[in-house]
Amino acid sequence: MSNFFRTVSTARRALLRTYGSRRRYATEATNLSDGSLKPSIYGQPLFQSHPHLLQPQDLTPGIPAEDYELRRRQLMNGLPDNSLVVCVAAPIKYMSGKIFYKYRQASDFWYLTGFEEPDSAIILEKTSSSRGYRMTIFCSGKDSAKEKWEGAKTSLQDAATIFRADDARPIDNFSSHLKSAMAAHTQVYVDVPHSHTRRGPRASSKSILKYLSPPSDARSEYDFIVDSLSSAKRKPLAPQVAKLRAIKSGAEQGVMRAAADISGRVHAKTMRFTRPGIPEAALAAHFEYLCALSGAQRMAYVPVVASGPNALIIHYTSNNHLVRQDEMVLIDAGCEYNGYASDITRTYPASGTFTPPQRELYAAVLAAQKELVALCTESADLSLHALHRLSCDYLRRELKQLGFELTGGDLESMLYPHFLSHPIGIDLHESSNFDRSQSLKAGMVVTIEPGIYVPPTANFPKHYHNIGIRIEDEVLVGKTHPTVLSVAAPKEIVDVEGACQGSLGLEAF
Ligand SMILES: [Mn+2]
């Protein structure tokens, strides 16, 4: 047995002495010498079953159970007395018919629970106890016939113990509990979905049940319960959770750094893999493959692999052209790792060497980008809006030096038509409840992504026509210093060329 496994086993035995939950199922699953449990008896990886993925204190990889407890406590502390919080799991989404997509938990539900199963929900009731709230978790629980097909679900008892709920109930009881809990509270914080995946005449845009699957006869009851809430009593939950999610804990910063590190290294590898004539799709495939190989669960968004003038399309995702010798390739891609998104853009020459116009324009965007990164501090006291205005100033200055004669809104409407930044975390764009006029605070993570896209029109210098460049980093805001999380992706001209020109191959990965 290696030292690594011995350490893990020792820690695991200590944990089992404390919780002991595995022992109840010892006859049903195989105990492997590395400490893992195969097949698992839980609905998601836990230290008890997957010691190669989690540390003893983790509830989800990289995030301690204590973090989840703190999140719920902070949420409930911030709400008025006699408040109720209702948060439900994401539905299973379908590509076609019964063909489902790989499941991804709803972001706020995951942030508050760490529970990864569909068909689950929580009710949090604010109380005067020292904990400050009472938590009831609803989930599928054990059903051996169903688990034979779909894999294990966490038992009600384990859901309560491991996820620190006061009570665990079958999801089938959710509607009746919800009804009585809502009646007993003054404010109910709950989100009604904006869109849904259920099809057919019974689908209602107001139904909370849309978040649950499979459909059940209780649906009309959920509709009734949520509809029965007066608008004065019903409050949106998402803005309350967004306030907490905006500031990343130390553990979250660690996971985000790991996610950015995977994506950054894969950007470098993909630069090296690129050669004239290669399909954009091959670069996308290479990127996704290396992310998956590094442990990422999925891409955080559909990758943009845009060669030459395709880069002028900001969200170009067709990725179906060939890369030509004289072109640059713009890749905007990042993985999702252990629940956190990464988002990095790099632009590099297909040949491995920038042409003079490519180099000049790249240097212009890079100069602005670095100045903006340096301003991502609490002490700079700038909002995203203020940073965006500065990005326009800096890019205008750079372009004038390159001979652009800019009039009116040329920059904002044609050359740089998108916003500089967005907050990032569990979601790629954590923007919907984020105030862009608010000064950045330490612990926030934002992207800094200025770009220049030169259309082939006579008012712009001809040698820059059809060049699109964006350079995007993820920046952790500090009190007085920013930290670039995406540092593994080459950005300086010499580093980009060096990465492009290195030898081909995966052996060093
Ligand atoms: Mn972005």
Short mmCIF file of C-alpha atoms and ligand atoms in Angstrom, two decimals:
data_model
loop_
_atom_site.label_atom_id
_atom_site.label_comp_id
_atom_site.label_asym_id
_atom_site.label_seq_id
_atom_site.Cartn_x
_atom_site.Cartn_y
_atom_site.Cartn_z
CA MET A 1 0.00 0.00 0.00
CA SER A 2 1.40 3.39 -0.95
CA ASN A 3 1.87 6.12 1.61
CA PHE A 4 -0.82 8.10 -0.10
CA PHE A 5 -3.43 5.39 0.35
CA ARG A 6 -2.27 4.64 3.87
CA THR A 7 -2.79 8.29 4.83
CA VAL A 8 -6.19 8.34 3.21
CA SER A 9 -7.22 5.11 4.90
CA THR A 10 -6.17 6.32 8.32
CA ALA A 11 -8.11 9.53 7.94
CA ARG A 12 -11.09 7.65 6.61
CA ARG A 13 -11.14 5.23 9.50
CA ALA A 14 -11.17 8.18 11.89
CA LEU A 15 -14.11 9.65 10.03
CA LEU A 16 -16.00 6.38 10.05
CA ARG A 17 -15.53 6.16 13.79
CA THR A 18 -17.31 9.49 13.99
CA TYR A 19 -20.10 8.92 11.51
CA GLY A 20 -20.15 5.19 10.99
CA SER A 21 -22.74 5.46 8.24
CA ARG A 22 -20.90 3.15 5.87
CA ARG A 23 -20.94 0.29 8.26
CA ARG A 24 -24.68 -0.15 7.90
CA TYR A 25 -24.22 -1.03 4.26
CA ALA A 26 -21.04 -3.03 4.58
CA THR A 27 -22.67 -6.15 3.24
CA GLU A 28 -23.98 -4.47 0.09
CA ALA A 29 -20.89 -2.82 -1.33
CA THR A 30 -17.32 -3.82 -1.80
CA ASN A 31 -14.72 -2.25 0.42
CA LEU A 32 -11.62 -1.69 -1.68
CA SER A 33 -8.09 -1.57 -0.37
CA ASP A 34 -7.69 2.10 -1.31
CA GLY A 35 -10.61 3.00 0.96
CA SER A 36 -13.18 3.48 -1.77
CA LEU A 37 -16.59 1.88 -1.90
CA LYS A 38 -17.69 0.32 -5.18
CA PRO A 39 -20.46 0.59 -6.13
CA SER A 40 -21.14 3.59 -3.96
CA ILE A 41 -24.16 3.73 -1.70
CA TYR A 42 -24.43 7.51 -2.09
CA GLY A 43 -25.93 9.67 -4.82
CA GLN A 44 -22.69 11.62 -5.28
CA PRO A 45 -18.97 11.32 -4.51
CA LEU A 46 -18.26 11.63 -0.79
CA PHE A 47 -15.08 11.04 1.16
CA GLN A 48 -16.58 7.80 2.49
CA SER A 49 -16.85 6.38 -1.03
CA HIS A 50 -14.39 8.42 -3.12
CA PRO A 51 -11.32 9.21 -1.01
CA HIS A 52 -9.38 9.90 -4.22
CA LEU A 53 -11.62 12.91 -4.91
CA LEU A 54 -12.32 14.41 -1.48
CA GLN A 55 -10.53 15.23 1.74
CA PRO A 56 -12.08 14.05 5.02
CA GLN A 57 -13.51 17.49 5.80
CA ASP A 58 -14.91 18.04 2.31
CA LEU A 59 -18.60 17.76 1.50
CA THR A 60 -17.94 18.36 -2.20
CA PRO A 61 -14.42 18.23 -3.66
CA GLY A 62 -12.46 21.17 -2.26
CA ILE A 63 -15.34 22.64 -0.23
CA PRO A 64 -15.61 21.70 3.47
CA ALA A 65 -18.99 20.87 5.01
CA GLU A 66 -18.37 23.80 7.35
CA ASP A 67 -18.43 26.22 4.39
CA TYR A 68 -21.91 25.05 3.45
CA GLU A 69 -23.06 25.48 7.04
CA LEU A 70 -21.64 29.01 7.11
CA ARG A 71 -23.38 29.92 3.84
CA ARG A 72 -26.79 28.88 5.16
CA ARG A 73 -26.20 30.64 8.47
CA GLN A 74 -25.17 33.87 6.75
CA LEU A 75 -28.16 33.69 4.44
CA MET A 76 -30.62 33.19 7.29
CA ASN A 77 -28.92 35.84 9.48
CA GLY A 78 -29.52 38.37 6.73
CA LEU A 79 -33.25 37.67 6.48
CA PRO A 80 -36.01 39.14 8.68
CA ASP A 81 -37.48 37.11 11.54
CA ASN A 82 -40.08 34.51 10.60
CA SER A 83 -38.56 33.98 7.14
CA LEU A 84 -38.74 30.77 5.16
CA VAL A 85 -36.34 29.78 2.36
CA VAL A 86 -37.34 27.26 -0.27
CA CYS A 87 -34.73 26.06 -2.75
CA VAL A 88 -35.12 23.22 -5.20
CA ALA A 89 -32.82 21.07 -7.34
CA ALA A 90 -32.46 21.46 -11.10
CA PRO A 91 -34.58 19.27 -13.34
CA ILE A 92 -33.04 16.61 -15.53
CA LYS A 93 -32.82 18.12 -19.00
CA TYR A 94 -33.52 16.18 -22.16
CA MET A 95 -31.83 16.36 -25.52
CA SER A 96 -34.62 14.43 -27.22
CA GLY A 97 -37.31 12.15 -25.89
CA LYS A 98 -35.88 10.18 -23.00
CA ILE A 99 -32.25 10.98 -23.87
CA PHE A 100 -31.02 13.06 -20.99
CA TYR A 101 -28.07 15.38 -20.71
CA LYS A 102 -25.43 14.88 -18.07
CA TYR A 103 -26.98 16.28 -14.92
CA ARG A 104 -25.91 19.60 -13.46
CA GLN A 105 -27.28 20.79 -10.14
CA ALA A 106 -28.99 24.20 -9.85
CA SER A 107 -26.33 26.71 -8.82
CA ASP A 108 -28.04 28.24 -5.78
CA PHE A 109 -29.23 24.86 -4.50
CA TRP A 110 -25.73 23.49 -4.87
CA TYR A 111 -24.23 26.55 -3.15
CA LEU A 112 -26.53 26.09 -0.15
CA THR A 113 -26.38 22.31 0.18
CA GLY A 114 -23.65 20.60 -1.82
CA PHE A 115 -26.35 18.01 -2.64
CA GLU A 116 -26.02 16.79 -6.21
CA GLU A 117 -29.13 14.70 -6.77
CA PRO A 118 -32.12 15.79 -8.86
CA ASP A 119 -35.56 15.44 -7.26
CA SER A 120 -34.52 17.18 -4.10
CA ALA A 121 -35.28 20.39 -2.23
CA ILE A 122 -34.61 22.14 1.05
CA ILE A 123 -36.73 24.22 3.38
CA LEU A 124 -34.87 26.52 5.79
CA GLU A 125 -36.85 28.11 8.60
CA LYS A 126 -35.33 31.00 10.49
CA THR A 127 -35.37 30.25 14.22
CA SER A 128 -34.04 31.75 17.44
CA SER A 129 -31.77 28.73 18.05
CA SER A 130 -28.01 29.16 18.23
CA ARG A 131 -27.76 27.78 14.70
CA GLY A 132 -30.29 30.35 13.59
CA TYR A 133 -32.32 28.09 11.36
CA ARG A 134 -33.89 24.70 10.93
CA MET A 135 -33.19 22.70 7.78
CA THR A 136 -35.33 20.02 6.19
CA ILE A 137 -33.96 18.20 3.15
CA PHE A 138 -36.24 16.35 0.72
CA CYS A 139 -34.79 13.72 -1.58
CA SER A 140 -35.46 10.41 -3.30
CA GLY A 141 -33.95 8.16 -0.65
CA LYS A 142 -33.41 4.44 -1.15
CA ASP A 143 -35.36 2.61 -3.84
CA SER A 144 -33.53 -0.55 -4.85
CA ALA A 145 -35.53 -1.11 -8.05
CA LYS A 146 -34.82 2.42 -9.28
CA GLU A 147 -31.21 2.39 -8.09
CA LYS A 148 -30.63 -0.79 -10.08
CA TRP A 149 -31.07 1.34 -13.21
CA GLU A 150 -29.94 4.82 -12.20
CA GLY A 151 -27.31 4.21 -9.57
CA ALA A 152 -27.32 4.85 -5.86
CA LYS A 153 -29.23 7.59 -4.12
CA THR A 154 -28.28 8.83 -0.69
CA SER A 155 -30.53 7.45 2.03
CA LEU A 156 -32.72 9.85 3.99
CA GLN A 157 -30.73 9.17 7.13
CA ASP A 158 -27.39 9.82 5.42
CA ALA A 159 -28.80 12.92 3.71
CA ALA A 160 -29.70 14.33 7.12
CA THR A 161 -26.39 13.38 8.78
CA ILE A 162 -23.93 14.16 6.02
CA PHE A 163 -25.64 17.31 4.72
CA ARG A 164 -26.43 18.50 8.24
CA ALA A 165 -30.20 18.74 7.98
CA ASP A 166 -32.37 18.59 11.08
CA ASP A 167 -34.76 16.34 9.21
CA ALA A 168 -34.85 14.41 5.92
CA ARG A 169 -38.09 13.53 4.16
CA PRO A 170 -39.07 11.80 0.93
CA ILE A 171 -39.46 14.24 -1.95
CA ASP A 172 -43.04 13.02 -2.34
CA ASN A 173 -43.83 14.76 0.95
CA PHE A 174 -42.38 18.09 -0.22
CA SER A 175 -45.61 19.73 -1.33
CA SER A 176 -47.51 19.06 1.85
CA HIS A 177 -44.59 20.27 3.99
CA LEU A 178 -44.18 23.30 1.82
CA LYS A 179 -47.80 24.23 2.20
CA SER A 180 -47.79 24.17 5.97
CA ALA A 181 -44.37 25.82 6.25
CA MET A 182 -45.41 28.66 3.96
CA ALA A 183 -48.55 29.24 5.98
CA ALA A 184 -46.51 29.52 9.18
CA HIS A 185 -44.07 32.19 7.94
CA THR A 186 -44.31 35.90 7.16
CA GLN A 187 -41.89 35.96 4.21
CA VAL A 188 -41.13 33.13 1.80
CA TYR A 189 -37.90 33.42 -0.21
CA VAL A 190 -38.33 31.28 -3.30
CA ASP A 191 -37.39 31.52 -6.96
CA VAL A 192 -39.82 30.81 -9.70
CA PRO A 193 -38.11 29.49 -12.80
CA HIS A 194 -37.77 31.73 -15.84
CA SER A 195 -37.70 28.85 -18.27
CA HIS A 196 -38.41 25.18 -18.11
CA THR A 197 -37.73 21.94 -19.86
CA ARG A 198 -41.09 20.29 -19.47
CA ARG A 199 -43.08 20.15 -22.63
CA GLY A 200 -46.75 19.69 -23.32
CA PRO A 201 -49.99 21.35 -22.34
CA ARG A 202 -49.51 20.80 -18.62
CA ALA A 203 -46.35 22.84 -18.49
CA SER A 204 -46.80 26.11 -16.66
CA SER A 205 -44.18 28.83 -16.54
CA LYS A 206 -45.10 29.47 -12.92
CA SER A 207 -44.75 25.96 -11.61
CA ILE A 208 -42.06 25.21 -9.06
CA LEU A 209 -42.55 21.56 -9.96
CA LYS A 210 -40.80 22.11 -13.24
CA TYR A 211 -37.64 21.95 -11.21
CA LEU A 212 -38.46 18.44 -10.19
CA SER A 213 -38.42 15.30 -12.22
CA PRO A 214 -39.88 12.92 -13.10
CA PRO A 215 -43.31 14.52 -13.36
CA SER A 216 -45.69 13.47 -10.65
CA ASP A 217 -49.35 13.83 -9.91
CA ALA A 218 -48.46 16.23 -7.14
CA ARG A 219 -47.72 18.85 -9.77
CA SER A 220 -51.03 20.64 -9.62
CA GLU A 221 -50.64 20.81 -5.88
CA TYR A 222 -47.28 22.58 -6.22
CA ASP A 223 -48.81 24.99 -8.69
CA PHE A 224 -51.54 25.70 -6.23
CA ILE A 225 -49.17 26.22 -3.32
CA VAL A 226 -46.86 28.63 -5.11
CA ASP A 227 -49.70 30.48 -6.80
CA SER A 228 -51.44 30.87 -3.49
CA LEU A 229 -48.59 32.97 -2.12
CA SER A 230 -49.39 36.67 -2.17
CA SER A 231 -46.86 38.82 -3.97
CA ALA A 232 -46.29 40.67 -0.71
CA LYS A 233 -45.25 37.44 0.99
CA ARG A 234 -43.19 35.93 -1.83
CA LYS A 235 -39.62 37.31 -2.13
CA PRO A 236 -36.95 36.36 -4.66
CA LEU A 237 -34.23 34.17 -3.16
CA ALA A 238 -31.58 34.62 -5.87
CA PRO A 239 -30.53 38.20 -4.93
CA GLN A 240 -29.99 37.10 -1.31
CA VAL A 241 -27.80 34.17 -2.34
CA ALA A 242 -26.00 36.29 -4.95
CA LYS A 243 -24.75 38.66 -2.21
CA LEU A 244 -23.00 35.72 -0.54
CA ARG A 245 -21.79 34.12 -3.76
CA ALA A 246 -20.12 37.37 -4.86
CA ILE A 247 -17.36 36.96 -2.25
CA LYS A 248 -15.42 33.73 -2.60
CA SER A 249 -14.23 31.88 0.52
CA GLY A 250 -10.68 30.57 0.76
CA ALA A 251 -11.88 27.10 -0.28
CA GLU A 252 -13.78 28.51 -3.25
CA GLN A 253 -10.72 30.47 -4.31
CA GLY A 254 -8.75 27.23 -4.20
CA VAL A 255 -11.22 25.40 -6.44
CA MET A 256 -11.41 28.36 -8.83
CA ARG A 257 -7.64 28.50 -9.01
CA ALA A 258 -7.57 24.78 -9.85
CA ALA A 259 -10.25 25.23 -12.53
CA ALA A 260 -8.38 28.16 -14.07
CA ASP A 261 -5.13 26.23 -13.85
CA ILE A 262 -6.57 23.31 -15.82
CA SER A 263 -8.03 25.63 -18.48
CA GLY A 264 -4.88 27.76 -18.64
CA ARG A 265 -2.58 24.79 -19.15
CA VAL A 266 -4.95 23.42 -21.77
CA HIS A 267 -4.84 26.76 -23.60
CA ALA A 268 -1.05 26.44 -23.74
CA LYS A 269 -1.29 22.83 -24.95
CA THR A 270 -3.82 23.80 -27.60
CA MET A 271 -1.53 26.57 -28.87
CA ARG A 272 1.13 23.93 -29.26
CA PHE A 273 -1.26 21.53 -30.99
CA THR A 274 -2.29 24.15 -33.56
CA ARG A 275 -0.87 24.07 -37.08
CA PRO A 276 -2.00 25.63 -40.34
CA GLY A 277 -4.70 23.54 -42.02
CA ILE A 278 -6.12 22.06 -38.84
CA PRO A 279 -9.91 22.26 -38.41
CA GLU A 280 -11.21 24.59 -35.71
CA ALA A 281 -13.22 21.58 -34.53
CA ALA A 282 -10.02 19.63 -33.89
CA LEU A 283 -8.76 22.42 -31.63
CA ALA A 284 -12.08 22.43 -29.76
CA ALA A 285 -11.91 18.65 -29.39
CA HIS A 286 -8.33 18.81 -28.17
CA PHE A 287 -9.28 21.45 -25.62
CA GLU A 288 -12.27 19.52 -24.31
CA TYR A 289 -10.37 16.25 -24.20
CA LEU A 290 -7.53 17.67 -22.13
CA CYS A 291 -9.96 19.35 -19.72
CA ALA A 292 -11.79 16.06 -19.21
CA LEU A 293 -8.50 14.23 -18.79
CA SER A 294 -7.58 16.73 -16.06
CA GLY A 295 -10.71 15.92 -14.06
CA ALA A 296 -13.07 18.66 -15.23
CA GLN A 297 -16.71 17.57 -15.21
CA ARG A 298 -17.75 19.61 -18.27
CA MET A 299 -16.98 22.72 -20.23
CA ALA A 300 -18.28 25.88 -18.55
CA TYR A 301 -19.68 27.00 -21.93
CA VAL A 302 -19.52 26.10 -25.60
CA PRO A 303 -15.93 26.86 -26.69
CA VAL A 304 -15.25 29.60 -29.22
CA VAL A 305 -12.52 28.51 -31.65
CA ALA A 306 -12.41 31.27 -34.22
CA SER A 307 -9.73 31.49 -36.89
CA GLY A 308 -9.10 34.64 -38.91
CA PRO A 309 -12.19 36.79 -39.56
CA ASN A 310 -14.39 34.36 -37.60
CA ALA A 311 -12.96 36.08 -34.53
CA LEU A 312 -15.01 39.16 -35.39
CA ILE A 313 -18.09 37.16 -34.36
CA ILE A 314 -17.99 37.47 -30.58
CA HIS A 315 -19.84 34.22 -29.83
CA TYR A 316 -18.61 32.19 -32.81
CA THR A 317 -19.22 28.56 -31.83
CA SER A 318 -19.71 26.83 -35.19
CA ASN A 319 -16.02 25.92 -35.09
CA ASN A 320 -16.24 24.35 -38.54
CA HIS A 321 -13.63 26.15 -40.66
CA LEU A 322 -10.00 25.32 -41.35
CA VAL A 323 -7.21 27.38 -39.78
CA ARG A 324 -5.05 29.11 -42.37
CA GLN A 325 -1.33 29.84 -42.27
CA ASP A 326 -1.55 33.62 -42.00
CA GLU A 327 -4.38 33.76 -39.49
CA MET A 328 -4.66 34.12 -35.77
CA VAL A 329 -6.84 31.79 -33.70
CA LEU A 330 -9.03 33.17 -30.94
CA ILE A 331 -10.01 30.55 -28.37
CA ASP A 332 -12.47 31.48 -25.63
CA ALA A 333 -12.86 28.33 -23.57
CA GLY A 334 -12.83 27.12 -20.01
CA CYS A 335 -13.84 24.07 -18.03
CA GLU A 336 -16.10 23.61 -15.04
CA TYR A 337 -14.23 21.88 -12.25
CA ASN A 338 -15.77 20.72 -8.97
CA GLY A 339 -18.63 23.15 -9.38
CA TYR A 340 -16.75 26.27 -10.49
CA ALA A 341 -16.44 27.78 -13.95
CA SER A 342 -13.31 29.06 -15.60
CA ASP A 343 -13.24 31.51 -18.50
CA ILE A 344 -10.10 32.33 -20.46
CA THR A 345 -9.54 33.80 -23.93
CA ARG A 346 -6.27 33.75 -25.81
CA THR A 347 -5.46 34.80 -29.38
CA TYR A 348 -2.35 33.45 -31.07
CA PRO A 349 -0.82 33.06 -34.55
CA ALA A 350 -1.52 29.78 -36.34
CA SER A 351 2.02 29.80 -37.73
CA GLY A 352 3.57 30.31 -34.32
CA THR A 353 4.88 33.79 -35.15
CA PHE A 354 2.85 37.01 -35.13
CA THR A 355 2.95 39.04 -38.35
CA PRO A 356 3.83 42.72 -37.71
CA PRO A 357 0.18 43.95 -37.85
CA GLN A 358 -0.98 41.05 -35.65
CA ARG A 359 1.79 41.79 -33.17
CA GLU A 360 0.97 45.52 -33.06
CA LEU A 361 -2.72 45.01 -32.46
CA TYR A 362 -2.07 42.23 -29.94
CA ALA A 363 0.36 44.45 -28.03
CA ALA A 364 -2.28 47.21 -27.94
CA VAL A 365 -4.94 44.97 -26.41
CA LEU A 366 -2.40 43.42 -24.04
CA ALA A 367 -1.23 46.81 -22.75
CA ALA A 368 -4.80 47.85 -21.95
CA GLN A 369 -5.63 44.46 -20.45
CA LYS A 370 -2.68 44.54 -18.05
CA GLU A 371 -3.46 48.07 -16.89
CA LEU A 372 -7.04 47.01 -16.19
CA VAL A 373 -6.00 43.88 -14.29
CA ALA A 374 -3.85 46.04 -12.04
CA LEU A 375 -6.95 48.06 -11.05
CA CYS A 376 -8.83 45.01 -9.71
CA THR A 377 -8.28 45.88 -6.07
CA GLU A 378 -10.51 47.04 -3.27
CA SER A 379 -8.24 50.04 -2.75
CA ALA A 380 -8.75 51.22 -6.36
CA ASP A 381 -12.43 51.61 -5.41
CA LEU A 382 -13.71 51.03 -8.96
CA SER A 383 -16.91 49.41 -10.18
CA LEU A 384 -17.20 47.21 -13.27
CA HIS A 385 -18.86 50.16 -15.02
CA ALA A 386 -15.93 52.40 -14.14
CA LEU A 387 -13.46 49.76 -15.31
CA HIS A 388 -15.34 49.38 -18.57
CA ARG A 389 -15.20 53.14 -19.20
CA LEU A 390 -11.45 53.01 -18.52
CA SER A 391 -11.08 50.09 -20.93
CA CYS A 392 -12.62 52.24 -23.67
CA ASP A 393 -10.20 55.08 -22.85
CA TYR A 394 -7.17 52.78 -22.88
CA LEU A 395 -8.13 51.02 -26.12
CA ARG A 396 -8.87 54.35 -27.82
CA ARG A 397 -5.42 55.59 -26.77
CA GLU A 398 -3.74 52.45 -28.09
CA LEU A 399 -5.61 52.48 -31.39
CA LYS A 400 -4.79 56.12 -32.05
CA GLN A 401 -1.12 55.25 -31.67
CA LEU A 402 -1.60 52.61 -34.38
CA GLY A 403 -3.08 55.15 -36.78
CA PHE A 404 -6.79 54.56 -36.27
CA GLU A 405 -8.87 57.68 -36.81
CA LEU A 406 -11.80 57.12 -34.51
CA THR A 407 -14.98 59.12 -34.77
CA GLY A 408 -18.08 59.13 -32.59
CA GLY A 409 -18.95 55.69 -31.34
CA ASP A 410 -16.59 53.76 -33.67
CA LEU A 411 -14.89 52.05 -30.76
CA GLU A 412 -17.94 50.98 -28.74
CA SER A 413 -20.17 50.13 -31.67
CA MET A 414 -17.72 48.44 -34.05
CA LEU A 415 -14.25 47.76 -32.70
CA TYR A 416 -15.06 46.83 -29.10
CA PRO A 417 -18.78 46.07 -28.91
CA HIS A 418 -18.89 44.07 -25.67
CA PHE A 419 -18.53 44.74 -21.98
CA LEU A 420 -15.14 44.40 -20.25
CA SER A 421 -15.99 42.07 -17.44
CA HIS A 422 -18.36 39.84 -15.56
CA PRO A 423 -18.23 38.19 -12.16
CA ILE A 424 -17.59 34.43 -12.32
CA GLY A 425 -17.95 31.54 -9.89
CA ILE A 426 -20.37 28.64 -9.83
CA ASP A 427 -21.94 30.24 -12.89
CA LEU A 428 -19.92 31.56 -15.79
CA HIS A 429 -21.75 34.88 -15.65
CA GLU A 430 -22.72 35.62 -12.06
CA SER A 431 -24.05 38.93 -13.30
CA SER A 432 -27.83 38.85 -13.08
CA ASN A 433 -27.92 39.94 -9.44
CA PHE A 434 -24.57 41.72 -9.42
CA ASP A 435 -24.46 45.51 -9.25
CA ARG A 436 -22.03 46.75 -11.89
CA SER A 437 -22.01 50.16 -10.18
CA GLN A 438 -20.73 48.74 -6.91
CA SER A 439 -17.01 49.01 -6.11
CA LEU A 440 -15.08 45.74 -6.31
CA LYS A 441 -14.42 44.04 -2.98
CA ALA A 442 -11.65 41.66 -1.94
CA GLY A 443 -12.68 38.06 -2.59
CA MET A 444 -14.63 38.79 -5.76
CA VAL A 445 -13.52 37.05 -8.95
CA VAL A 446 -14.12 38.89 -12.22
CA THR A 447 -12.97 38.50 -15.78
CA ILE A 448 -10.99 41.21 -17.54
CA GLU A 449 -11.50 40.76 -21.27
CA PRO A 450 -10.91 43.72 -23.55
CA GLY A 451 -10.86 43.04 -27.27
CA ILE A 452 -10.46 44.67 -30.66
CA TYR A 453 -12.22 43.37 -33.78
CA VAL A 454 -11.43 45.25 -36.97
CA PRO A 455 -14.04 44.98 -39.73
CA PRO A 456 -12.81 45.34 -43.33
CA THR A 457 -14.07 48.86 -43.86
CA ALA A 458 -12.17 51.72 -45.43
CA ASN A 459 -12.14 53.92 -42.34
CA PHE A 460 -9.77 51.54 -40.52
CA PRO A 461 -6.14 50.83 -41.52
CA LYS A 462 -6.17 48.08 -44.13
CA HIS A 463 -3.42 45.93 -42.63
CA TYR A 464 -5.55 45.40 -39.50
CA HIS A 465 -8.66 44.33 -41.40
CA ASN A 466 -10.31 41.06 -40.27
CA ILE A 467 -8.14 40.73 -37.20
CA GLY A 468 -10.03 39.96 -33.97
CA ILE A 469 -8.19 39.80 -30.66
CA ARG A 470 -9.48 39.26 -27.15
CA ILE A 471 -7.36 38.59 -24.09
CA GLU A 472 -9.30 37.39 -21.08
CA ASP A 473 -8.11 36.55 -17.60
CA GLU A 474 -9.89 35.68 -14.38
CA VAL A 475 -8.83 38.04 -11.62
CA LEU A 476 -9.25 37.52 -7.88
CA VAL A 477 -9.74 40.97 -6.36
CA GLY A 478 -7.48 41.66 -3.37
CA LYS A 479 -7.32 44.52 -0.88
CA THR A 480 -4.30 46.07 -2.57
CA HIS A 481 -3.16 43.44 -5.10
CA PRO A 482 -5.01 41.49 -7.76
CA THR A 483 -4.27 37.81 -8.39
CA VAL A 484 -4.58 36.45 -11.91
CA LEU A 485 -6.06 32.96 -11.51
CA SER A 486 -5.62 32.13 -15.22
CA VAL A 487 -1.88 32.65 -15.08
CA ALA A 488 -1.09 29.28 -16.69
CA ALA A 489 -2.32 30.48 -20.09
CA PRO A 490 0.54 32.24 -21.94
CA LYS A 491 -0.21 35.91 -22.56
CA GLU A 492 3.00 37.84 -23.23
CA ILE A 493 4.02 37.83 -26.89
CA VAL A 494 7.23 35.87 -26.30
CA ASP A 495 5.37 33.31 -24.18
CA VAL A 496 2.57 32.89 -26.72
CA GLU A 497 5.07 32.36 -29.52
CA GLY A 498 7.08 30.02 -27.34
CA ALA A 499 4.00 27.95 -26.51
CA CYS A 500 2.98 27.80 -30.17
CA GLN A 501 6.42 26.75 -31.36
CA GLY A 502 7.13 24.00 -28.83
CA SER A 503 7.11 20.37 -29.82
CA LEU A 504 3.84 18.62 -30.47
CA GLY A 505 2.50 16.00 -28.15
CA LEU A 506 0.68 15.18 -24.95
CA GLU A 507 3.51 13.44 -23.15
CA ALA A 508 4.32 16.42 -20.95
CA PHE A 509 0.73 16.87 -19.82
MN MN B 1 -15.87 35.87 -20.13
#
